[in-house]
Short mmCIF file of N, CA and C and ligand atoms in Angstrom, two decimals:
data_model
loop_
_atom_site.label_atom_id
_atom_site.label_comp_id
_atom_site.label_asym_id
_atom_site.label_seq_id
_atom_site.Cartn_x
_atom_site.Cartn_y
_atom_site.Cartn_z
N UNK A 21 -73.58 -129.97 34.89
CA UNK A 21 -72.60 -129.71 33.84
C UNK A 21 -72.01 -128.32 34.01
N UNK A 22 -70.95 -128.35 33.90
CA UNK A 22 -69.90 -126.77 33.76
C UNK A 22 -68.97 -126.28 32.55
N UNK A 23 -69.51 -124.92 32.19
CA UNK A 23 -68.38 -125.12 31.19
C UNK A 23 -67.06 -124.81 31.73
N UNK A 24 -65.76 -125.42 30.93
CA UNK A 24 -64.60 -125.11 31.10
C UNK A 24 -63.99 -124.61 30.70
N UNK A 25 -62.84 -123.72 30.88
CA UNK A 25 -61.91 -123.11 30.39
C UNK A 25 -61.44 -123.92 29.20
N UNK A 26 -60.87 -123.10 28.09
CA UNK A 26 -60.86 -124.22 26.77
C UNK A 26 -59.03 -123.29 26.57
N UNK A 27 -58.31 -124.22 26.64
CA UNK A 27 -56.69 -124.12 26.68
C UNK A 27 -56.41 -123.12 25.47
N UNK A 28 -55.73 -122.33 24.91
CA UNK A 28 -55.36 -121.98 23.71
C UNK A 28 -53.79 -122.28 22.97
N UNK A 29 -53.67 -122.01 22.20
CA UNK A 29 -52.54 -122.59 21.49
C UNK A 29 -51.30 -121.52 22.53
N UNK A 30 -50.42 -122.22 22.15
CA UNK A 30 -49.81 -121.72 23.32
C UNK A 30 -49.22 -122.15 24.69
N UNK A 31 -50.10 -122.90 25.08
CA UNK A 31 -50.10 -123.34 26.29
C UNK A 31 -49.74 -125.00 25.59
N UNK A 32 -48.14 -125.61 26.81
CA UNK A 32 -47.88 -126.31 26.35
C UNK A 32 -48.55 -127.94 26.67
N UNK A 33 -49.85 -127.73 27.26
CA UNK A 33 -50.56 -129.18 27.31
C UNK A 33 -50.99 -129.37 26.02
N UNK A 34 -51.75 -128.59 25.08
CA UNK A 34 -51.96 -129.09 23.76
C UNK A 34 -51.03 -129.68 22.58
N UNK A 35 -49.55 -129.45 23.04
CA UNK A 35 -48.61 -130.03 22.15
C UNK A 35 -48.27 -131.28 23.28
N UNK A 36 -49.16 -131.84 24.61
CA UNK A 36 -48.59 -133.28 24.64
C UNK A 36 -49.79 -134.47 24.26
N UNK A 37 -48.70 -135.68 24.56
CA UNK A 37 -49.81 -136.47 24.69
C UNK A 37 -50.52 -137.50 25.28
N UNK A 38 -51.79 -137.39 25.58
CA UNK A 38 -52.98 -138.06 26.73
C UNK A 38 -52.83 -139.29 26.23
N UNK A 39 -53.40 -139.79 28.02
CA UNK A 39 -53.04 -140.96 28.70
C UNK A 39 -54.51 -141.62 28.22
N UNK A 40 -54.09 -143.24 28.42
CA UNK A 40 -55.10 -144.20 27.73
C UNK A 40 -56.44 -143.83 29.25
N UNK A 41 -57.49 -143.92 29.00
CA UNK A 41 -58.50 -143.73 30.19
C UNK A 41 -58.70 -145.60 30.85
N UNK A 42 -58.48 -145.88 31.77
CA UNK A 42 -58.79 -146.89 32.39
C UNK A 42 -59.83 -147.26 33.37
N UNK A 43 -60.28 -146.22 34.06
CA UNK A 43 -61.03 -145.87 34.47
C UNK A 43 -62.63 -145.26 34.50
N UNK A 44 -63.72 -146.06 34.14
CA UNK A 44 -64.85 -145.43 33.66
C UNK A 44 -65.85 -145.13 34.60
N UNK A 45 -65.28 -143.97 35.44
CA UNK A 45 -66.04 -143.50 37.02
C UNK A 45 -67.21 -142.28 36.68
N UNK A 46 -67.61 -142.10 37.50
CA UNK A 46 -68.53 -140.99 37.63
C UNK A 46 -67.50 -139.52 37.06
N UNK A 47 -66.21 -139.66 38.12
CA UNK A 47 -65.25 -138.48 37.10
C UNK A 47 -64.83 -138.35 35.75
N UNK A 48 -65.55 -139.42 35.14
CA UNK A 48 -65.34 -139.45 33.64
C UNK A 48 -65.93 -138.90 33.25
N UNK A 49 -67.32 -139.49 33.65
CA UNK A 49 -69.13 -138.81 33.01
C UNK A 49 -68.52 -137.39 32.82
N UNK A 50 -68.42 -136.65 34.46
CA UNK A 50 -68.34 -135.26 34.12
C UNK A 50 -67.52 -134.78 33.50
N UNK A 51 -66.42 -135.37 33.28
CA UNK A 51 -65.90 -134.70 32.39
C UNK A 51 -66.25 -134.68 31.18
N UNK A 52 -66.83 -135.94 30.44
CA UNK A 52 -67.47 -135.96 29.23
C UNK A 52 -68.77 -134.58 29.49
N UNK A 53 -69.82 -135.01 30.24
CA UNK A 53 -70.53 -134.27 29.94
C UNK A 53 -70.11 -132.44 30.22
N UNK A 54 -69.21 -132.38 30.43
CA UNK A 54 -68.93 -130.91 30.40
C UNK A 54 -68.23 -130.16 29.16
N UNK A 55 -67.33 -131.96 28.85
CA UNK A 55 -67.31 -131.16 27.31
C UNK A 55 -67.69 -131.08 26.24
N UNK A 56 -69.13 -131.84 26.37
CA UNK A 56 -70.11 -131.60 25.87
C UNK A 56 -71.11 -130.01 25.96
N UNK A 57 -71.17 -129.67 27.32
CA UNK A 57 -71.45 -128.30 26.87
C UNK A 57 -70.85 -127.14 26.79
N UNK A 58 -69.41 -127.40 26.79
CA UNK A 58 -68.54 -126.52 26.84
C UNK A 58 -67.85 -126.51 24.90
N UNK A 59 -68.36 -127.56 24.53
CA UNK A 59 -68.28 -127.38 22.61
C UNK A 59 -69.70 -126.69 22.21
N UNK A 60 -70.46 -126.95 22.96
CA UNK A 60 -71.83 -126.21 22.84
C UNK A 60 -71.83 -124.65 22.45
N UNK A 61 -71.15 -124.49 23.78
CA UNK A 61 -71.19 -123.03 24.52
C UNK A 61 -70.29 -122.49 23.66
N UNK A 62 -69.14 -123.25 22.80
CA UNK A 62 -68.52 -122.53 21.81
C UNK A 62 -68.90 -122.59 20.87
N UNK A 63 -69.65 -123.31 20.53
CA UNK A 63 -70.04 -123.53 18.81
C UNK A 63 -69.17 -124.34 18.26
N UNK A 64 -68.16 -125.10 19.03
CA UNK A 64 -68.13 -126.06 18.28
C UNK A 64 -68.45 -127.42 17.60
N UNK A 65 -67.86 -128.08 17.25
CA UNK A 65 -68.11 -129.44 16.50
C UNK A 65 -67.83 -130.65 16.77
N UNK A 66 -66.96 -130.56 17.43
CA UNK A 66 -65.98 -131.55 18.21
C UNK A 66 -64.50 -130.88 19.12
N UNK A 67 -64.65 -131.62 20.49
CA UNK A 67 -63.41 -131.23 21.33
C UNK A 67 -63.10 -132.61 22.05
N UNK A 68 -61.29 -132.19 22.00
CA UNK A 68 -60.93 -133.44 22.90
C UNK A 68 -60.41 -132.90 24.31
N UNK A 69 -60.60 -133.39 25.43
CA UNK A 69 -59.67 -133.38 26.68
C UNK A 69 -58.84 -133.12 26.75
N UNK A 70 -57.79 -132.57 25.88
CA UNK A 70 -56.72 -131.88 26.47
C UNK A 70 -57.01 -130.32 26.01
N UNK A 71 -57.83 -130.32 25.75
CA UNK A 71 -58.71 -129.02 25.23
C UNK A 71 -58.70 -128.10 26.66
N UNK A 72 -59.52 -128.96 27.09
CA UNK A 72 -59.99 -128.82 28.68
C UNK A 72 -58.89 -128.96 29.67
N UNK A 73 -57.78 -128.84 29.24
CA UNK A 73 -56.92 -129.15 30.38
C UNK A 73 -56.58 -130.60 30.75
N UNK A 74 -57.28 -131.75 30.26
CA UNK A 74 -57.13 -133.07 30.89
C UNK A 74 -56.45 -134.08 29.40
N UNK A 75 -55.51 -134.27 30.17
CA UNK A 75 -54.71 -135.59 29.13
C UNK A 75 -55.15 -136.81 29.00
N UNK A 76 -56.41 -136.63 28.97
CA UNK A 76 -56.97 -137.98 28.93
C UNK A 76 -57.11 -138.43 27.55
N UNK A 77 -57.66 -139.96 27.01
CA UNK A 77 -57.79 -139.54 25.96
C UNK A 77 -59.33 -139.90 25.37
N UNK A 78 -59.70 -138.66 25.31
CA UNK A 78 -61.47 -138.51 25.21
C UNK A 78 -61.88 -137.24 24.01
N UNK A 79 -62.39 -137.62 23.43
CA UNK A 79 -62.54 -137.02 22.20
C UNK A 79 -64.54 -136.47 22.34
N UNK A 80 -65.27 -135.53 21.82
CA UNK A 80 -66.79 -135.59 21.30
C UNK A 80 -66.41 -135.18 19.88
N UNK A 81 -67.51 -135.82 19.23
CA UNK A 81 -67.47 -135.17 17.51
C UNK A 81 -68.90 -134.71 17.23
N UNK A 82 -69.18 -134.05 16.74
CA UNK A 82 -70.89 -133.67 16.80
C UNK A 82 -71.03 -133.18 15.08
N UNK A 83 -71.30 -134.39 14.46
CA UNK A 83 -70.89 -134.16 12.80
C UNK A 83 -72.27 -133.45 12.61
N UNK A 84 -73.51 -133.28 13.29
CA UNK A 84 -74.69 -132.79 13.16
C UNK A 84 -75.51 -133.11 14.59
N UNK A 85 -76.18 -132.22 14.63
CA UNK A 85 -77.03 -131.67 15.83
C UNK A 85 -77.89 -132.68 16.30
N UNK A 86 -78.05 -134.26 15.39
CA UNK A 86 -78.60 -134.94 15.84
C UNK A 86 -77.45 -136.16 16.47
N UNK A 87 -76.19 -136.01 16.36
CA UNK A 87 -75.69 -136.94 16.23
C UNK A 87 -73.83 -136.60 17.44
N UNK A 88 -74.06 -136.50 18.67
CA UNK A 88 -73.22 -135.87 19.42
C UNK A 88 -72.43 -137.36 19.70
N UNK A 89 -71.32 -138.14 19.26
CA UNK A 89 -70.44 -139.04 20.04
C UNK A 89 -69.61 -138.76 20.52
N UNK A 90 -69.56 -139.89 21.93
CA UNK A 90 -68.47 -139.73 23.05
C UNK A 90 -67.46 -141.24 22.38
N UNK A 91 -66.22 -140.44 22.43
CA UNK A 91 -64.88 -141.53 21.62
C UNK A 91 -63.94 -141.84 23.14
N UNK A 92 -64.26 -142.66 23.56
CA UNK A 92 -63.11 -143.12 24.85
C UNK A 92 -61.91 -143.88 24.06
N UNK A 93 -60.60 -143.27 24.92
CA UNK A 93 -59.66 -144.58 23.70
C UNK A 93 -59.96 -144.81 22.42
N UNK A 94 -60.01 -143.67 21.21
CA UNK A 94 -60.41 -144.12 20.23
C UNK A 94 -58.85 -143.97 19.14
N UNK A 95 -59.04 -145.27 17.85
CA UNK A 95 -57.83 -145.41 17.09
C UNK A 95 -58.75 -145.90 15.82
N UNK A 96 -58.04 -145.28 14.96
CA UNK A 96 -58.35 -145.21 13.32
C UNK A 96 -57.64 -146.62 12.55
N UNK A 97 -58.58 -147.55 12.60
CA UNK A 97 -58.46 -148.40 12.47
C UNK A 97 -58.22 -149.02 10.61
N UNK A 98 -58.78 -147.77 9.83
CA UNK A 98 -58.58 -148.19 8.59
C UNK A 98 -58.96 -146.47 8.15
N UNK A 99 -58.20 -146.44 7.04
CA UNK A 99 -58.77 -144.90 6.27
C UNK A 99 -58.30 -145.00 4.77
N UNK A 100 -59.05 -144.10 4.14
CA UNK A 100 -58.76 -143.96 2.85
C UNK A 100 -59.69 -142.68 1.88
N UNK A 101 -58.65 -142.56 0.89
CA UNK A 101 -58.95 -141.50 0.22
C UNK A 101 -58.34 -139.85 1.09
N UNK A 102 -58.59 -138.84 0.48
CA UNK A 102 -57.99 -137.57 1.21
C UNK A 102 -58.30 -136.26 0.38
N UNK A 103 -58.86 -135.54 0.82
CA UNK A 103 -59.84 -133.90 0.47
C UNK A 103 -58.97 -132.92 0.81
N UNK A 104 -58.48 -131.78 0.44
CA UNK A 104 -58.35 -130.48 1.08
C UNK A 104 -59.82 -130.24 1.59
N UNK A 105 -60.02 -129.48 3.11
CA UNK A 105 -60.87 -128.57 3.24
C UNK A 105 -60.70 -127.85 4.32
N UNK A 106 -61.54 -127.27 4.62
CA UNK A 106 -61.18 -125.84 5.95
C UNK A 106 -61.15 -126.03 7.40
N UNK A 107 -60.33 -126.13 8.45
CA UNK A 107 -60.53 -125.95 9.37
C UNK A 107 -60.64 -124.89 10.15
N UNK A 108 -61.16 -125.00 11.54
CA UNK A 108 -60.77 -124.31 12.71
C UNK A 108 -60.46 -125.00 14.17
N UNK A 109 -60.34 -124.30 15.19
CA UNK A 109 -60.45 -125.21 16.38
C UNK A 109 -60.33 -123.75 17.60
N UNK A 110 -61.15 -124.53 18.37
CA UNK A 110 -61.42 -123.65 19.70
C UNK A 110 -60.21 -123.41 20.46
N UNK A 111 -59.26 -124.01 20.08
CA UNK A 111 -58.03 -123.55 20.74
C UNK A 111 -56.83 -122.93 19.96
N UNK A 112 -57.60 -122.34 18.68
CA UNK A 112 -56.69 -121.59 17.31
C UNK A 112 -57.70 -120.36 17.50
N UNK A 113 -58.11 -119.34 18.17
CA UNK A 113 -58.97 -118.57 17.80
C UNK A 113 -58.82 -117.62 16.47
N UNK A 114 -59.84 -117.82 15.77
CA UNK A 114 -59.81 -116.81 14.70
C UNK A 114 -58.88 -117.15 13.98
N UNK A 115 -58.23 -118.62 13.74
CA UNK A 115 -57.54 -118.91 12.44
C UNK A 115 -58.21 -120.27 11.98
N UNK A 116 -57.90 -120.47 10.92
CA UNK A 116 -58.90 -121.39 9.62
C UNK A 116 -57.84 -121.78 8.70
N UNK A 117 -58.02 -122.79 8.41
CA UNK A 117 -56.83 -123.76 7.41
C UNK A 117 -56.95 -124.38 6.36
N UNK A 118 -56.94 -124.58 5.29
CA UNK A 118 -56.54 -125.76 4.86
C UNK A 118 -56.00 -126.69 5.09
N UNK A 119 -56.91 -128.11 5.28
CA UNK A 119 -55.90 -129.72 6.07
C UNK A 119 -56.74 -130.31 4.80
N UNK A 120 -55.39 -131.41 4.30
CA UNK A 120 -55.94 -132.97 3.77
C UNK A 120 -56.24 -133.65 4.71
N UNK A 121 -57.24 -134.55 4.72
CA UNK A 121 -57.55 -135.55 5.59
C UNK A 121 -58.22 -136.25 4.91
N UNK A 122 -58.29 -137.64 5.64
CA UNK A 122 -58.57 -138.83 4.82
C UNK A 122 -60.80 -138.38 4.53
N UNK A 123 -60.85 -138.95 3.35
CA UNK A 123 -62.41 -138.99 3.26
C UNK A 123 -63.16 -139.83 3.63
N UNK A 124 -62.46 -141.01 4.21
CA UNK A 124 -63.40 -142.44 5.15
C UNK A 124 -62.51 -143.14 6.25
N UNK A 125 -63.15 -143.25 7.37
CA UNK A 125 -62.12 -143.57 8.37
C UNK A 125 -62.92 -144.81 9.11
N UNK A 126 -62.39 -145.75 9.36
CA UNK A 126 -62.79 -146.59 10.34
C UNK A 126 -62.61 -147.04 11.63
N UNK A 127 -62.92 -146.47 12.64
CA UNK A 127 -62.73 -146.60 13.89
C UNK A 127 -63.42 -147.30 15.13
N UNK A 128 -62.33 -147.70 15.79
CA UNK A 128 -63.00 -148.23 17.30
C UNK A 128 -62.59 -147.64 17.93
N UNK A 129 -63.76 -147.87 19.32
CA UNK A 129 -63.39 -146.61 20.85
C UNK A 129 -64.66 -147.33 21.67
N UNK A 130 -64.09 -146.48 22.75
CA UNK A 130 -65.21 -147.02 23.97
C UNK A 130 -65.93 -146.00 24.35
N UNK A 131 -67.37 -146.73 24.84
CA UNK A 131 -68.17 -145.48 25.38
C UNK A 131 -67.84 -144.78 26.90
N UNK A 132 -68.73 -144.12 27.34
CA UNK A 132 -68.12 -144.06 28.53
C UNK A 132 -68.57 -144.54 29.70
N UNK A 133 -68.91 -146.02 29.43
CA UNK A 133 -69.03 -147.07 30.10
C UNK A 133 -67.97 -148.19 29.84
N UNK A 134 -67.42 -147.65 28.55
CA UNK A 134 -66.25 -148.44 28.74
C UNK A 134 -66.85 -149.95 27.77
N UNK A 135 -67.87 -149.85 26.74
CA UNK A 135 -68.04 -150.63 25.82
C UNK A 135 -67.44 -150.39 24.74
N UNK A 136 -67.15 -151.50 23.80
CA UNK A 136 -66.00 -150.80 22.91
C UNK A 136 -66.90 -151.18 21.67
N UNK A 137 -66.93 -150.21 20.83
CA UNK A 137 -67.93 -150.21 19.46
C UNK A 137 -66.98 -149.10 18.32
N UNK A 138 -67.63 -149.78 17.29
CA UNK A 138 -66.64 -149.49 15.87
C UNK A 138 -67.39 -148.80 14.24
N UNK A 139 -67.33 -147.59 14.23
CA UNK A 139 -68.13 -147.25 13.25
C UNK A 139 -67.27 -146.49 12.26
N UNK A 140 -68.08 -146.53 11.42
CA UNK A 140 -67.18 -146.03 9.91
C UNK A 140 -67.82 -144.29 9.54
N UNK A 141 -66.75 -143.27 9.28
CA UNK A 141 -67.71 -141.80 9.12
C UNK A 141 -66.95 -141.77 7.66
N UNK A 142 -67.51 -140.53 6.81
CA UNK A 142 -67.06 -139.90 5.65
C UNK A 142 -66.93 -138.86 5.51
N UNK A 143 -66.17 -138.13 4.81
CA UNK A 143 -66.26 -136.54 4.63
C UNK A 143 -65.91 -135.53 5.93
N UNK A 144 -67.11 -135.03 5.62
CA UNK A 144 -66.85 -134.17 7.20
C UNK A 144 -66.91 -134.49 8.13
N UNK A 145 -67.58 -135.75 9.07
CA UNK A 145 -67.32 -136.29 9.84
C UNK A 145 -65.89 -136.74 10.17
N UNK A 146 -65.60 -137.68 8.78
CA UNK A 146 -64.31 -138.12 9.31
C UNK A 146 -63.12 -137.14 9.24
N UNK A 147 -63.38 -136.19 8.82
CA UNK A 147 -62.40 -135.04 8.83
C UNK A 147 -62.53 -134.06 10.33
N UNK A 148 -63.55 -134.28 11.13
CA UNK A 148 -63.87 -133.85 12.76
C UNK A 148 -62.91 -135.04 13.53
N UNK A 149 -63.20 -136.24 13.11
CA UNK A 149 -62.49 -137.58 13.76
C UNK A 149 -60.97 -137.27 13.74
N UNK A 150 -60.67 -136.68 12.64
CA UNK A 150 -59.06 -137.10 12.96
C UNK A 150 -58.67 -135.52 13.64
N UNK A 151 -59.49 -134.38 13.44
CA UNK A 151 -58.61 -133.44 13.95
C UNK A 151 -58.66 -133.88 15.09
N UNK A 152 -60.13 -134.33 15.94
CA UNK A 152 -59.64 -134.30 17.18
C UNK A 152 -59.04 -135.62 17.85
N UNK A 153 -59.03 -136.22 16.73
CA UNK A 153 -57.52 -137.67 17.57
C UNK A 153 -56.45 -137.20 17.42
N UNK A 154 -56.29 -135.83 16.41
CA UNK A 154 -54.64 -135.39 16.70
C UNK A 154 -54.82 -134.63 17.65
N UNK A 155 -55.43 -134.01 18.36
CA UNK A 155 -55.16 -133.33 19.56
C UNK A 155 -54.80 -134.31 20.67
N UNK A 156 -55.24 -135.80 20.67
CA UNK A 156 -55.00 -136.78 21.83
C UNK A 156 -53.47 -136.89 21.64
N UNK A 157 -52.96 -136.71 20.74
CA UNK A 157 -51.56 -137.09 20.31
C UNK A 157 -50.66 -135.33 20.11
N UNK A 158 -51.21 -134.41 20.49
CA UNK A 158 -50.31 -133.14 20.75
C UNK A 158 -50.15 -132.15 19.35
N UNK A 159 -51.21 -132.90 18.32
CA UNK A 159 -50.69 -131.74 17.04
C UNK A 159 -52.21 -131.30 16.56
N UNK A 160 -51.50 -130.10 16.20
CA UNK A 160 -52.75 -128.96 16.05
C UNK A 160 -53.02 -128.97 14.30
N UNK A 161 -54.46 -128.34 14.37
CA UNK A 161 -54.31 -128.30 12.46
C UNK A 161 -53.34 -127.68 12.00
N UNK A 162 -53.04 -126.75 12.64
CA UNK A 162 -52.04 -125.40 11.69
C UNK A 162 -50.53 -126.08 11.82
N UNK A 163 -50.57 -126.92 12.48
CA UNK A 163 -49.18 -127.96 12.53
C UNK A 163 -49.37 -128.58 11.05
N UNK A 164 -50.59 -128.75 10.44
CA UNK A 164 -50.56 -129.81 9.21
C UNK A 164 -51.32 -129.06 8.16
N UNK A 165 -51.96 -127.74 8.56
CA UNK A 165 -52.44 -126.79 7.82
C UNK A 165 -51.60 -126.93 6.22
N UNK A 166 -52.09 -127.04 5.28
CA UNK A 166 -51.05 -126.57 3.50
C UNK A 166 -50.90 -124.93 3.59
N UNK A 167 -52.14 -124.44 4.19
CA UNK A 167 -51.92 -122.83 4.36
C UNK A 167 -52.97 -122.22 4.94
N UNK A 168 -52.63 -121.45 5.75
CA UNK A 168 -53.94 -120.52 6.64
C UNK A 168 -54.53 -119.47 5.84
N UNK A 169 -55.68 -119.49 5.91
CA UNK A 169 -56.16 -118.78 5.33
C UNK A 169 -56.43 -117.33 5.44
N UNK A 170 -56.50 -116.36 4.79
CA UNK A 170 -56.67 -114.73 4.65
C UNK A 170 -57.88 -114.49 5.21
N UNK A 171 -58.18 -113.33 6.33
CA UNK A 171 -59.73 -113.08 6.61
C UNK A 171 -60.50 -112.53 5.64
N UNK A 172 -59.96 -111.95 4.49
CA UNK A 172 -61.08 -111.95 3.26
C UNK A 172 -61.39 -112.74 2.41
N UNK A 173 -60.42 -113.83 2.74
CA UNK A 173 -60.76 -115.21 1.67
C UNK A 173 -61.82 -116.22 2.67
N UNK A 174 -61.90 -115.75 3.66
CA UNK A 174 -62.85 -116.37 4.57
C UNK A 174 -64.33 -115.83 4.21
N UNK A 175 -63.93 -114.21 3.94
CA UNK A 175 -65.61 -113.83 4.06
C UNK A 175 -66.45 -114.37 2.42
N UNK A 176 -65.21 -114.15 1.67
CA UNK A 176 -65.76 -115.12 0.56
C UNK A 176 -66.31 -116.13 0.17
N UNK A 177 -65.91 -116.88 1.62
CA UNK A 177 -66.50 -118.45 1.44
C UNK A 177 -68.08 -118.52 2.27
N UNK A 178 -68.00 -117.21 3.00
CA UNK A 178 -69.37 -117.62 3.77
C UNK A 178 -70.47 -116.90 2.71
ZN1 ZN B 209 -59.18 -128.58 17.60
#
């Protein structure tokens, strides 16, 4: 496993958008498993492939430390309800948002073997799910941000 360079805003691969994966080779694995420790190595929560430079469309969500999924080809198959709450993302450094997002989402995707399985998240999970299916599709939180937040209204919240 390697970590990778993680794109920043700015750079115009994160405003496009990745290609369906057809292919479930050994060059997949690594790429999954690298961005697996390359969300590690940042602390984050979830990253998608164009993160990393690759337009593919491959998503990890890691809603808790026991619970790391790999999303091949994944689409939001049903959702409902919608929260304000806070984001960030490894390719916004040092900015934090306010996003609505739905509070239950239902989705299918493939593993990365290329089995296709369908599970339902809530809350903060499903609020990890959609930021990073909008990165497969080229839009960032602060694209849908209501408002970024102040660094002293940040230290308030921790
Ligand atoms: Zn992100």
């Amino acid at each position: 496993m390697a970590i990778r360079n993680v794109v920043v805003r700015g750079d115009e691969l994160l405003a496009k958008k990745s290609r369906k994966v057809e292919v479930f080779d050994a060059r997949l694995h690594t790429l999954i498993d690298d961005m697996i420790a390359t969300m590690h190595k940042k602390e984050g929560v979830g990253i998608a492939a164009p993160q990393v430079g690759i337009l593919r469309r491959v998503v990890i969500v890691e809603p808790d430390a026991e619970h790391t999924m790999t999303l091949v080809n994944p689409e939001i198959l049903e959702y409902s309800g919608k929260a304000e709450g806070v984001e960030g993302c490894l390719s916004v450094p040092n900015v934090w948002g306010i996003v609505e997002r739905p509070t239950h989402v239902k989705v299918r995707a493939q593993d990365r073997d290329g089995n296709t399985f369908e599970f339902e998240a809530e809350d903060f999970h499903a609020r990890i799910v959609c930021h990073e299916l909008d990165h497969l599709d080229g839009t960032l939180f602060v694209d849908r941000a209501i408002r970024l937040l102040d660094p002293d209204e940040l230290e308030e919240d921790e």
